[in-house]
Amino acid sequence: MPDLAALIPALGAGPWLLVVLGALIVGFSKTALPGAGTIAVGIFALAMPAKESTAALLLLLIVGDMTALWVYRREPDWRTLLRLLPSAMIGVVIGAFYFARVDGEGVRLTIGVILLALVILTLWRRHLTRRRAAAAARAGEEQAPVAVGSQPGAAATAQGMGYGLLGGFTTMVANAAGPVMSLYFYAMRMPVLTFLGTSAWYFAIVNLFKVPFSAGLGLITRDTLVMDAMLVPVVLLGAFVGAKVARRIPQKVFENLILVLTVAAALSLLVI
């Protein structure tokens, strides 16, 4: 009879606690707050070698994607998806070439820098929004931000291609495209369920597209598969909790907590 204990990856108690927490966040982010998965990126990279962590997290993200597609049975914005997906796939290919040419420490630093850059981008966008709102208030006018979808066709397509390319690269290198794409979907001023449905379809397609590249780089191993199989129930638990509490906790509280924890994870990757 095979020794089942020998099949369990020997990570140690601390790393196992981290990956369990990361898996819980993966499920929660997929059904409650797209973009929160960046916290799990940092946690997994702290718990195991940086390159291997991206493949381990990818398989759990796919489980979360399938759960999100089941929870949000809404038609996505197919026009937006068709605008984003071709350039996203090009970004994945570019990211795979980059990934193959840097060592584990380089990937670790890249993940940390990407996470910090995404936080800065998010804060800068908030700052600009507040400035426009304040200027509109001083002028005695109601603010009327221009959505991406309301721009001329060529401009909207170009911006969508740019976001798609950046999203594809960041998701291949660091599984960190959540904030990038959340910014784009938010700018489209989608209804909440359309936002969540479009996000679910986007990441389900892109993450499945990434699997052959991760396998070709030798990142999907027996230990990775065993660990992820053990963590699938944790992802499903996180998804269940996220679906229940998503509308009960103030959005701003979620967003601020995500930014703080993402910064902490990024700084840990850069200094440890």
Coordinates of N, CA, C and O in Angstrom, one line a residue, residues 11 16 41 93 105 139 150 155-156 167 183 224 227 245 268:
L11 N 6.1 21.2 2.8 CA 6.3 22.7 2.9 C 6.7 23.2 4.3 O 7.3 24.2 4.4
W16 N 2.4 26.0 4.9 CA 1.1 25.4 4.6 C 0.0 26.3 5.1 O -1.0 26.5 4.5
V41 N -1.3 36.2 -4.5 CA 0.0 36.1 -5.3 C 1.2 36.3 -4.3 O 2.1 35.5 -4.4
V93 N 2.0 35.4 -24.1 CA 3.1 34.8 -24.8 C 4.4 35.6 -24.5 O 5.4 35.0 -24.2
E105 N 14.6 34.3 -8.3 CA 14.8 35.6 -7.5 C 14.2 36.7 -8.4 O 13.6 37.6 -7.9
A139 N -17.4 74.1 -9.3 CA -18.0 74.7 -10.4 C -19.5 74.6 -10.3 O -20.3 75.2 -11.2
S150 N -17.8 54.8 -23.9 CA -18.4 56.0 -24.6 C -17.4 56.7 -25.5 O -17.8 57.7 -26.1
A155 N -10.6 54.7 -30.3 CA -9.9 55.0 -29.0 C -10.3 53.9 -28.0 O -9.4 53.5 -27.2
A156 N -11.5 53.5 -27.9 CA -11.9 52.4 -27.0 C -11.2 51.1 -27.3 O -10.8 50.4 -26.4
G167 N -2.6 43.1 -19.1 CA -3.3 42.1 -18.3 C -2.7 40.7 -18.6 O -2.4 39.9 -17.7
L183 N -9.7 47.8 -13.1 CA -9.7 49.2 -13.4 C -10.4 49.4 -14.8 O -11.2 50.3 -14.9
T224 N 2.8 19.9 -7.1 CA 1.9 21.1 -7.4 C 0.5 20.5 -7.5 O -0.5 21.1 -6.9
M227 N -0.8 19.3 -4.0 CA -1.1 20.4 -3.1 C -2.4 21.1 -3.5 O -3.3 21.4 -2.7
V245 N -21.2 37.3 1.6 CA -20.9 38.5 2.3 C -20.6 39.7 1.3 O -20.4 40.8 1.8
S268 N 7.2 42.5 1.4 CA 7.8 41.2 1.9 C 8.6 40.5 0.8 O 9.7 40.1 1.1

